[in-house]
Coordinates of C-alpha atoms and ligand atoms in Angstrom, one line a residue:
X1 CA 0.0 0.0 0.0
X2 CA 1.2 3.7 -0.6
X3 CA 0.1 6.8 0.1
X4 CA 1.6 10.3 -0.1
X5 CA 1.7 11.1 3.9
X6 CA 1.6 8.7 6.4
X7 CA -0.2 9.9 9.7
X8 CA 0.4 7.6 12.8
X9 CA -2.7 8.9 15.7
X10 CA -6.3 9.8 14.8
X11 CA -6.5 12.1 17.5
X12 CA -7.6 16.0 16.9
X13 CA -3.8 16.1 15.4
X14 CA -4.0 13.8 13.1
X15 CA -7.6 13.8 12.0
X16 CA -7.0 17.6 11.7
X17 CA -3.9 17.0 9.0
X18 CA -5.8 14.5 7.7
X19 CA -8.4 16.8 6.8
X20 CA -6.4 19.8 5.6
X21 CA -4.1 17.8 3.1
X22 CA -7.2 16.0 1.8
X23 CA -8.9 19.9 1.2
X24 CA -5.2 20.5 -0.5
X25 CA -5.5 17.1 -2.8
X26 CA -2.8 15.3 -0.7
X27 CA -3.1 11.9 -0.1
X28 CA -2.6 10.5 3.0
X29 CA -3.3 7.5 5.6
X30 CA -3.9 7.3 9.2
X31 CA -3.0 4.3 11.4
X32 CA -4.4 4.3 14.8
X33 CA -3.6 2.0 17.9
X34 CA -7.3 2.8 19.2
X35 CA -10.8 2.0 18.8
X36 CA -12.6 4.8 17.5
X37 CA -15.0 4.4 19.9
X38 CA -12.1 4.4 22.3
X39 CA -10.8 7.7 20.6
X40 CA -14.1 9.5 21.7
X41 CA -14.5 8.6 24.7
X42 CA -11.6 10.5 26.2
X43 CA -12.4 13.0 28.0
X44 CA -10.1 16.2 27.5
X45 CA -9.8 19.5 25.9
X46 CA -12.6 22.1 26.5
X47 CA -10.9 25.1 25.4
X48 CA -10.6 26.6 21.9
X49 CA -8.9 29.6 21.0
X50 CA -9.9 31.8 18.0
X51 CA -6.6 30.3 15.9
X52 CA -7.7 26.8 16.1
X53 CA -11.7 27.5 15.2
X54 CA -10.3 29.2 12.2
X55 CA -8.5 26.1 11.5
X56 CA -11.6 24.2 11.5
X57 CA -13.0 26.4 9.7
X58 CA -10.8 26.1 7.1
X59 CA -10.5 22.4 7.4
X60 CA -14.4 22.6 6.9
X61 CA -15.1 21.3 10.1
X62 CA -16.5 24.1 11.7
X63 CA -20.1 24.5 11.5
X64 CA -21.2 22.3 14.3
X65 CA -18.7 24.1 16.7
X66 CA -20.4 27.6 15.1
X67 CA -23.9 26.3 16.3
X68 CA -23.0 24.4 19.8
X69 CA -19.9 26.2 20.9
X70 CA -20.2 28.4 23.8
X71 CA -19.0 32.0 23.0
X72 CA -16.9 33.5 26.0
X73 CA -15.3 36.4 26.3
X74 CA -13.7 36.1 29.5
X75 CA -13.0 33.9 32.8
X76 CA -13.3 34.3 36.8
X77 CA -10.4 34.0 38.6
X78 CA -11.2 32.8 42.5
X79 CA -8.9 33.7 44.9
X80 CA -9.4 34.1 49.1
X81 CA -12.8 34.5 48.4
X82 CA -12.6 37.4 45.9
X83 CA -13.9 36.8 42.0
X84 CA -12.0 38.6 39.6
X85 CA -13.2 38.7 35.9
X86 CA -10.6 38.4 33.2
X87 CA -12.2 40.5 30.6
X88 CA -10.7 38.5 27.3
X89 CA -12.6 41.2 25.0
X90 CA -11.8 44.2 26.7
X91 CA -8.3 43.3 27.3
X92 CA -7.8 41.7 24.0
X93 CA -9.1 44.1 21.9
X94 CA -12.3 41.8 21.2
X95 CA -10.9 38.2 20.7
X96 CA -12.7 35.5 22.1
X97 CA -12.1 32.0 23.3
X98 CA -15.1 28.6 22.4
X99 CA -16.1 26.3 24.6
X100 CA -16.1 23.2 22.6
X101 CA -15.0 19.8 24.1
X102 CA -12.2 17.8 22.1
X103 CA -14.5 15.0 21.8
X104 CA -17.0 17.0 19.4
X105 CA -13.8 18.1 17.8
X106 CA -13.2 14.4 17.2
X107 CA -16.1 13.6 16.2
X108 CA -16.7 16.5 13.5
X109 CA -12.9 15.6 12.1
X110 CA -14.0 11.8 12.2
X111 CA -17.3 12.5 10.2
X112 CA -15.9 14.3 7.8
X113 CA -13.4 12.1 7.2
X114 CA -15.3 9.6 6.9
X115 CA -18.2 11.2 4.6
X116 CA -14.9 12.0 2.1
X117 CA -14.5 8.3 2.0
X118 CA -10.9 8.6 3.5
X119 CA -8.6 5.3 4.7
X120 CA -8.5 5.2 8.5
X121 CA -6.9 2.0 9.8
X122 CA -8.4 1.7 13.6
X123 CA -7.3 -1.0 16.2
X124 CA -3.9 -1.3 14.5
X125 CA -1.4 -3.2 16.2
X126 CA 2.3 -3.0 16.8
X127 CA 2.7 0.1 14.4
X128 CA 6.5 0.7 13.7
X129 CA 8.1 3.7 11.7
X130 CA 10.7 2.5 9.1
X131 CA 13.4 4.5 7.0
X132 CA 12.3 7.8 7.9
X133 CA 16.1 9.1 7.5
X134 CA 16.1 7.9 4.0
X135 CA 13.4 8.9 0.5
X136 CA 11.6 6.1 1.5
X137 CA 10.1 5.9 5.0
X138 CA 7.4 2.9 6.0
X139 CA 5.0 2.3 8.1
X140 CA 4.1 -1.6 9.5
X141 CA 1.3 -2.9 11.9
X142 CA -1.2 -5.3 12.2
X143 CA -5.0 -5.3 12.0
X144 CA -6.9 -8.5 12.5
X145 CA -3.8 -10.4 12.9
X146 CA -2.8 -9.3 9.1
X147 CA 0.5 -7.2 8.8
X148 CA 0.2 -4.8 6.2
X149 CA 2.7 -2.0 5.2
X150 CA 2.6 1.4 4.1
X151 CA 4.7 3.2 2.0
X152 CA 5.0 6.7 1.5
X153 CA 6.9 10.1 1.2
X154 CA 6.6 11.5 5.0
X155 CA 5.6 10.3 8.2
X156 CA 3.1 12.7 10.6
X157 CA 3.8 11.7 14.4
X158 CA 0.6 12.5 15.5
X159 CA 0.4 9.9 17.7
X160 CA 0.9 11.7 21.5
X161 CA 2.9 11.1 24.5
X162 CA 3.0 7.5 24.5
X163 CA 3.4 7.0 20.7
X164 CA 5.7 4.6 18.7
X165 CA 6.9 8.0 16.3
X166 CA 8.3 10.3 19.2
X167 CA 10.1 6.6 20.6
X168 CA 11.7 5.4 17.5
X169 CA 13.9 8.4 17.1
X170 CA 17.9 7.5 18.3
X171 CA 18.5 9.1 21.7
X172 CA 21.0 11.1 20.8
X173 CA 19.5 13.1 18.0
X174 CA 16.6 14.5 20.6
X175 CA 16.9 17.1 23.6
X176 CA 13.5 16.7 25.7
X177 CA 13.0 19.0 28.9
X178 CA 10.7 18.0 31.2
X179 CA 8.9 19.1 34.5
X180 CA 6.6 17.0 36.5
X181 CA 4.0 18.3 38.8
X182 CA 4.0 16.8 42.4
X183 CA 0.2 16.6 42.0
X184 CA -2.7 15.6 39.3
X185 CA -6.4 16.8 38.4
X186 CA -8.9 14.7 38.8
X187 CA -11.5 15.2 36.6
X188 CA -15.1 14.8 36.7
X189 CA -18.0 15.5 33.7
X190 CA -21.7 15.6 34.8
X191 CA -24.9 16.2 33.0
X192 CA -26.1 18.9 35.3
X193 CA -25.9 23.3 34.8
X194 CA -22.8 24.7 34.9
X195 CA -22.3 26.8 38.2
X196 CA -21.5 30.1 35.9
X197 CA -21.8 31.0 32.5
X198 CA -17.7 31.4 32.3
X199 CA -14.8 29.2 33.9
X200 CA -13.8 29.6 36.8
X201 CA -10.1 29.2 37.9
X202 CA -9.8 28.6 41.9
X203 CA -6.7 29.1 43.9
X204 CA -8.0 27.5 47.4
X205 CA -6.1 27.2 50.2
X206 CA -7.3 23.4 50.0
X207 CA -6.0 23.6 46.3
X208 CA -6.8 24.1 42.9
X209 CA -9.8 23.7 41.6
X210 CA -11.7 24.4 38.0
X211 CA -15.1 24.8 36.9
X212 CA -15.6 24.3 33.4
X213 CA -18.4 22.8 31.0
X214 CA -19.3 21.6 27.4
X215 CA -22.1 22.9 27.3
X216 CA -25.5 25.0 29.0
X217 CA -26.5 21.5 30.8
X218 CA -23.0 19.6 30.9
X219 CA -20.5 20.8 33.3
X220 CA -16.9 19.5 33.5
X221 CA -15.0 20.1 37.5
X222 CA -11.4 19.9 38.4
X223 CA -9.9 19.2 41.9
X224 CA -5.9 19.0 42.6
X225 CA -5.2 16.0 44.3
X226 CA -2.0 14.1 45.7
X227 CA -0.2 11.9 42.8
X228 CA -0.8 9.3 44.9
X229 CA -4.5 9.7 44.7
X230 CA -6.6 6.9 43.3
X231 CA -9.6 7.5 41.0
X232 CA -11.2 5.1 42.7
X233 CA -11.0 6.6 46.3
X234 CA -13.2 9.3 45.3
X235 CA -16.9 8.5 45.1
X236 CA -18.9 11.3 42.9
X237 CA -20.3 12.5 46.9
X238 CA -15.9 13.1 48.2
X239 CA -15.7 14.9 44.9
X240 CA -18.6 17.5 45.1
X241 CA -18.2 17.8 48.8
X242 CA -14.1 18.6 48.0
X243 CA -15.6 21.2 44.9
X244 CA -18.1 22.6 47.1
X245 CA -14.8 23.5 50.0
X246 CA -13.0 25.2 47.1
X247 CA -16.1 27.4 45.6
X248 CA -17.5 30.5 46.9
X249 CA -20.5 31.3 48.7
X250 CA -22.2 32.3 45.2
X251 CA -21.5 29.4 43.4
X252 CA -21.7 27.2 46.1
X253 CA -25.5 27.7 46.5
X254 CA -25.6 27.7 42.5
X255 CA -23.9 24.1 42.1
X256 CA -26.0 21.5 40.7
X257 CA -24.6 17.6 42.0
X258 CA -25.3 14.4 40.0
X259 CA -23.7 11.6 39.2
X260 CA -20.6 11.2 37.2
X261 CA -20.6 10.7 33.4
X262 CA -16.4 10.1 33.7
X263 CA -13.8 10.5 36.6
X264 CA -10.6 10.0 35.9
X265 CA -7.0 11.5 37.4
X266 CA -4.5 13.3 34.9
X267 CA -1.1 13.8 36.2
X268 CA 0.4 17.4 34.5
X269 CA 3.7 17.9 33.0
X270 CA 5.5 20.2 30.9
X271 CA 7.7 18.2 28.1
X272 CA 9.3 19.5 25.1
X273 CA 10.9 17.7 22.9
X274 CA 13.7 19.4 19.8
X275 CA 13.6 19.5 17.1
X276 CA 10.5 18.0 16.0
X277 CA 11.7 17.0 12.0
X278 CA 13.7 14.0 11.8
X279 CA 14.7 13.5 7.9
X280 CA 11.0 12.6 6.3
X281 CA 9.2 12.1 9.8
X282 CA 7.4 14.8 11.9
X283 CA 6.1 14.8 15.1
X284 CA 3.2 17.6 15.7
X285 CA 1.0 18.0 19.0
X286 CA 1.3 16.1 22.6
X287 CA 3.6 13.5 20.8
X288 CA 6.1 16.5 20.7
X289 CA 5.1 18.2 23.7
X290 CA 2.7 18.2 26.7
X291 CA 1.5 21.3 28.7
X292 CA -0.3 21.5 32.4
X293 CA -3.8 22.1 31.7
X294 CA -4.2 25.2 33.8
X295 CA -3.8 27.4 30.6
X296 CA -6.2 25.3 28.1
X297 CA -3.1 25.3 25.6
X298 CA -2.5 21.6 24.8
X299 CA -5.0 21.0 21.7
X300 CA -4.7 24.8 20.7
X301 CA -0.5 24.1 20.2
X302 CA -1.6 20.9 18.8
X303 CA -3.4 22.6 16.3
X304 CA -1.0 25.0 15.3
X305 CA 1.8 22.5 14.6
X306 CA -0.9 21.0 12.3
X307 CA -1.5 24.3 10.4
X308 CA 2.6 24.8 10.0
X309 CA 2.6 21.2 9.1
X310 CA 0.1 21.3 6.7
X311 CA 1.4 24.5 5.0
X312 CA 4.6 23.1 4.3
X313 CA 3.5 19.5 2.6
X314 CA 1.2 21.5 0.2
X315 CA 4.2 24.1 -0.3
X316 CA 6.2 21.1 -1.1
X317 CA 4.0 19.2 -3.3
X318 CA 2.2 22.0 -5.0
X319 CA 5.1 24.6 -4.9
X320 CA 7.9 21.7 -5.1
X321 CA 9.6 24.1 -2.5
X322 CA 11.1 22.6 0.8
X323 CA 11.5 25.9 2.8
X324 CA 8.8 25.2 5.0
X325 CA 9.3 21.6 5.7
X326 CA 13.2 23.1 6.8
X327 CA 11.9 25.4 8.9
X328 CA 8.5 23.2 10.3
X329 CA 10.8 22.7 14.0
X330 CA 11.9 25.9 14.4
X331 CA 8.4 27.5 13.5
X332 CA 6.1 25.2 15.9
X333 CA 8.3 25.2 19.0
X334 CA 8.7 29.5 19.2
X335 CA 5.1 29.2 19.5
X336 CA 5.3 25.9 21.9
X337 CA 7.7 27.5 23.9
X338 CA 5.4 30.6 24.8
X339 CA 2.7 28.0 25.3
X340 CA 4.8 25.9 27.9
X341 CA 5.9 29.1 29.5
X342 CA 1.9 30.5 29.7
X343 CA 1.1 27.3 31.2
X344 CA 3.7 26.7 33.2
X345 CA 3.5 30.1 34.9
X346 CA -0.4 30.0 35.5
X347 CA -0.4 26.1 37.0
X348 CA 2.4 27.7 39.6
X349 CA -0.2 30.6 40.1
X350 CA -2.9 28.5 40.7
X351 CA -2.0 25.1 42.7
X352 CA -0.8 25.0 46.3
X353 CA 2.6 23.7 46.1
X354 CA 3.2 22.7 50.3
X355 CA 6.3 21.1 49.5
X356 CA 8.4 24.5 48.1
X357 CA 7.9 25.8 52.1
X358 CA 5.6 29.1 52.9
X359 CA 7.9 31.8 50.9
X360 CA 6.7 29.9 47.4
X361 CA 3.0 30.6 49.0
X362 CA 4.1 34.6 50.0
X363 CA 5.3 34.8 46.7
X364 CA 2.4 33.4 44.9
X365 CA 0.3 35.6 47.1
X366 CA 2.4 38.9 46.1
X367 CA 1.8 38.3 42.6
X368 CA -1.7 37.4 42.5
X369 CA -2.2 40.7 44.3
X370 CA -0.4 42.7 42.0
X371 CA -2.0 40.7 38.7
X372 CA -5.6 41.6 40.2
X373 CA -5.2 45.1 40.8
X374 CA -2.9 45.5 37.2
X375 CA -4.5 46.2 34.2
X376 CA -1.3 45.4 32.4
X377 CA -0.9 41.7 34.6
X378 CA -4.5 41.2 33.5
X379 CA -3.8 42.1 30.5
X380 CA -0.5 39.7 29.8
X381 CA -3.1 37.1 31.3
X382 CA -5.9 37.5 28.8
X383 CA -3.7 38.1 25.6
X384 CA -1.4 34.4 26.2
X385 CA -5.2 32.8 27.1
X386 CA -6.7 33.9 23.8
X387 CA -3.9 32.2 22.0
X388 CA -0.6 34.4 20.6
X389 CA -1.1 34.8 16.9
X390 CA 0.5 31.7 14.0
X391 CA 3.3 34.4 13.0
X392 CA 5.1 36.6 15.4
X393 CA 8.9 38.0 15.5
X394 CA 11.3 35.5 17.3
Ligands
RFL401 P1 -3.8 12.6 21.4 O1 -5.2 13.2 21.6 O2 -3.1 11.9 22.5 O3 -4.0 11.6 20.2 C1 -2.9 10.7 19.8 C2 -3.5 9.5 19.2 O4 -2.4 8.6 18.8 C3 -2.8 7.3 19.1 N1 -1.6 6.4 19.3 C4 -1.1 5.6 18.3 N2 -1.6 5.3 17.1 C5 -0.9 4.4 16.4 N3 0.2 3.8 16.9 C6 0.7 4.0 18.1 N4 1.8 3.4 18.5 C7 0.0 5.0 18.9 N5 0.2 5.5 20.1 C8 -0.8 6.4 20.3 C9 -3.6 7.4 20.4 O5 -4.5 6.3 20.6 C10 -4.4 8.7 20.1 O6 -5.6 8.4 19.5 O7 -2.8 13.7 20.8 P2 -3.1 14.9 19.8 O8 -3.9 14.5 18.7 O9 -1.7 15.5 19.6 O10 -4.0 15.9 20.6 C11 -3.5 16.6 21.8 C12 -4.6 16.9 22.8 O11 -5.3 15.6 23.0 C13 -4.1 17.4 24.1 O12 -3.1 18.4 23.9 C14 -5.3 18.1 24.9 O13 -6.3 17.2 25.3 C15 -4.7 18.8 26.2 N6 -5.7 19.4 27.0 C16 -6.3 20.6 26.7 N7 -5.9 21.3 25.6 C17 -6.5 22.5 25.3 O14 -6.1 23.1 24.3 N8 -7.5 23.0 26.0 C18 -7.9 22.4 27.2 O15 -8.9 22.9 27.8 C19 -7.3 21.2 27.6 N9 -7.7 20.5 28.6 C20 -6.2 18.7 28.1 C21 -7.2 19.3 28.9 C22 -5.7 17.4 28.5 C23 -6.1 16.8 29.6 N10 -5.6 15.5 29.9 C24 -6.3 14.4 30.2 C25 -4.2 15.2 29.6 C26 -7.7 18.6 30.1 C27 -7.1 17.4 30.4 C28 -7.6 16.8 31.7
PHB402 C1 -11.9 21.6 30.2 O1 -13.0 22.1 30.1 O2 -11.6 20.4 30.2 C2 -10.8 22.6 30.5 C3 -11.0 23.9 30.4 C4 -9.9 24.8 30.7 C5 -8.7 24.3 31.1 C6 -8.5 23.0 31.2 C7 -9.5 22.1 30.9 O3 -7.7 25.2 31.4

């Protein structure tokens, strides 16, 4: 079998390549370890910034996210008691963010996909990236116990942080920087009102703690918890009793209870890994870098290293011009960098950290009082939440 571009992961990433190449002409295959069943029923991303609905737009994936999305145009900040509006749109100059989970994302790039009649191999076993230094990179794996192999001109990693692409690459043509969290978010979705039409971002003295949703009568809640935390020591009760500790008085007598759609625990990280082009093989979104939720950047960067990435295959097959393919690393990770640094920055603003002693909590406690009574700290805030724009000056 042969195809033009090889695309290991149909996640957002590589459903989202998919998608654009085909709109350019391009051929391409995607091999996924997963169910698709199994690919939509993680629960993630929430979060779109105006870049990456433009994306789907242009993908022509958009019009569901148009109708369902939610519109807002800023977030609360909680802190000892006090709500603080981020106004995105006064701040920003008018941008915007959508609320619109991952998984509708998913779905939208899946339909599509599959209404263009496009090769998807799901379920795939013990996928393996061959030759990807040389003009002729393959892919192998298994599906129903039959191997196949794929030929082709490039490889898209798009297959996350515990892909096969990201792995295969020799050790000693890779830098990766890491930091991990002492502490996880345990998630939990729920078909019941939101407790505010915005997020709300909570710095408790019990911990952090985030109220989010999908839509006007699904509602998606964060806690911090201890690493060490099980998902199954918290019954759906521990969990809105722990919520209810970290809210306010005014959204604790709005906050509608019900059982749990999905719970799980997410540990957060931040992981970079340079460069992200080795010979014909590219790795784009979490399987090149992870973020800490707290600033709702993971799927937005993953999305942007898919718009470089598809710019510079239809450069180079339409154009026959390699500039952009030679300069895919260098574009994706100035913009990933400021991404880590956003989201780095806001999970240390946000999370108790007990373990870096009191003068980390006098610190945190300094700047959160100068941010809130700042226009300009408000203002750095909104501008890196609504998403820095595709091109800016190194
Ligand atoms: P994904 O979604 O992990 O998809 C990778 C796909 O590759 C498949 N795969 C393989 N396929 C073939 N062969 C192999 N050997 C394979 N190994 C893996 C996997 O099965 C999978 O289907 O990566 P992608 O596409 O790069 O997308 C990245 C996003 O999923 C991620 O960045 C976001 O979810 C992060 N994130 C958020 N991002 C935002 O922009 N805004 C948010 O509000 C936001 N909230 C979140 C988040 C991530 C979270 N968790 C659980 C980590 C909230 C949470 C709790
Ligand atoms: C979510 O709704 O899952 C979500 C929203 C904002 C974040 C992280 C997660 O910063």
């Amino acid at each position: 079998m042969r195809t033009q571009v090889a695309i290991i992961g149909a996640g957002p990433s590589g459903l989202l390549l998919g998608q654009l190449l085909f709109k350019a002409g391009i051929d391409a295959v995607i091999v996924e370890r997963q169910s698709a069943q199994h690919v939509l029923s993680r629960i993630r991303a929430g979060i779109l910034e105006q870049v990456t609905a433009d994306l789907l737009d242009e993908a022509g994936v958009g019009r569901r996210m148009h109708e369902e999305g939610l519109v807002h145009t800023g977030f609360d900040l909680l802190w000892h008691d006090q709500r603080n509006r981020i106004d995105l749109g006064r701040l920003t100059g008018g941008s915007k963010v959508i609320c619109y989970g991952q998984t509708e994302v998913t779905r939208d790039l899946m339909q599509a996909r599959g209404a263009a009649g496009l090769k998807t191999f799901y379920s795939a076993a013990n996928v393996a990236v061959h030759d990807f230094d040389t003009a002729q990179p393959r892919v192998s794996f298994e599906v129903d116990g039959v191997a196949q192999t794929l030929e082709c001109d490039f490889i898209a990693g798009c297959d996350g942080f515990h892909g096969v692409c990201r792995a295969s690459v020799p050790r000693a043509a890779v830098r990766e920087f890491e930091r991990v969290y002492p502490f996880g978010w345990l998630g939990l979705l729920s078909d019941t009102p939101p407790v505010h039409h915005e997020l709300i971002y909570i710095n408790s003295r019990r911990g952090f703690a985030l109220c989010s949703q999908r839509s006007l009568t699904r509602s998606r809640y964060y806690l911090q918890v201890p690493l060490s935390d099980k998902v199954e020591q918290w019954s759906d009760e521990a969990f809105w009793d722990e919520l209810r500790l970290r809210l306010d008085e005014p959204a604790r007598e709005r906050l509608v209870t019900g059982p749990s759609l999905e719970k799980s625990i997410a540990p957060l990280r931040s992981f970079v890994t340079e460069p992200l082009r080795f010979g014909r093989m590219f790795l784009a979104g979490d399987a090149g870098h992870i973020v800490p939720p707290t600033g709702a950047k993971g799927l937005n960067l993953a999305a942007s290293d898919v718009k470089y990435l598809s710019s510079a295959l239809i450069e180079y097959y339409v154009e026959h011009a390699s500039a952009g393919i030679d300069t895919y690393s260098e574009r994706c990770l100035r913009r990933i960098w400021r991404g880590e640094r956003f989201s780095w920055w806001f999970t240390q603003l946000m999370h108790q950290f007990p373990e870096q002693g009191e003068i980390h909590a006098r610190f945190q406690q300094a700047e959160l009082e100068y941010l809130l009574h700042s226009e300009a700290g408000q203002r750095t805030i909104a501008e890196n939440y609504v998403g820095l724009p595709l091109d800016f000056g190194a």
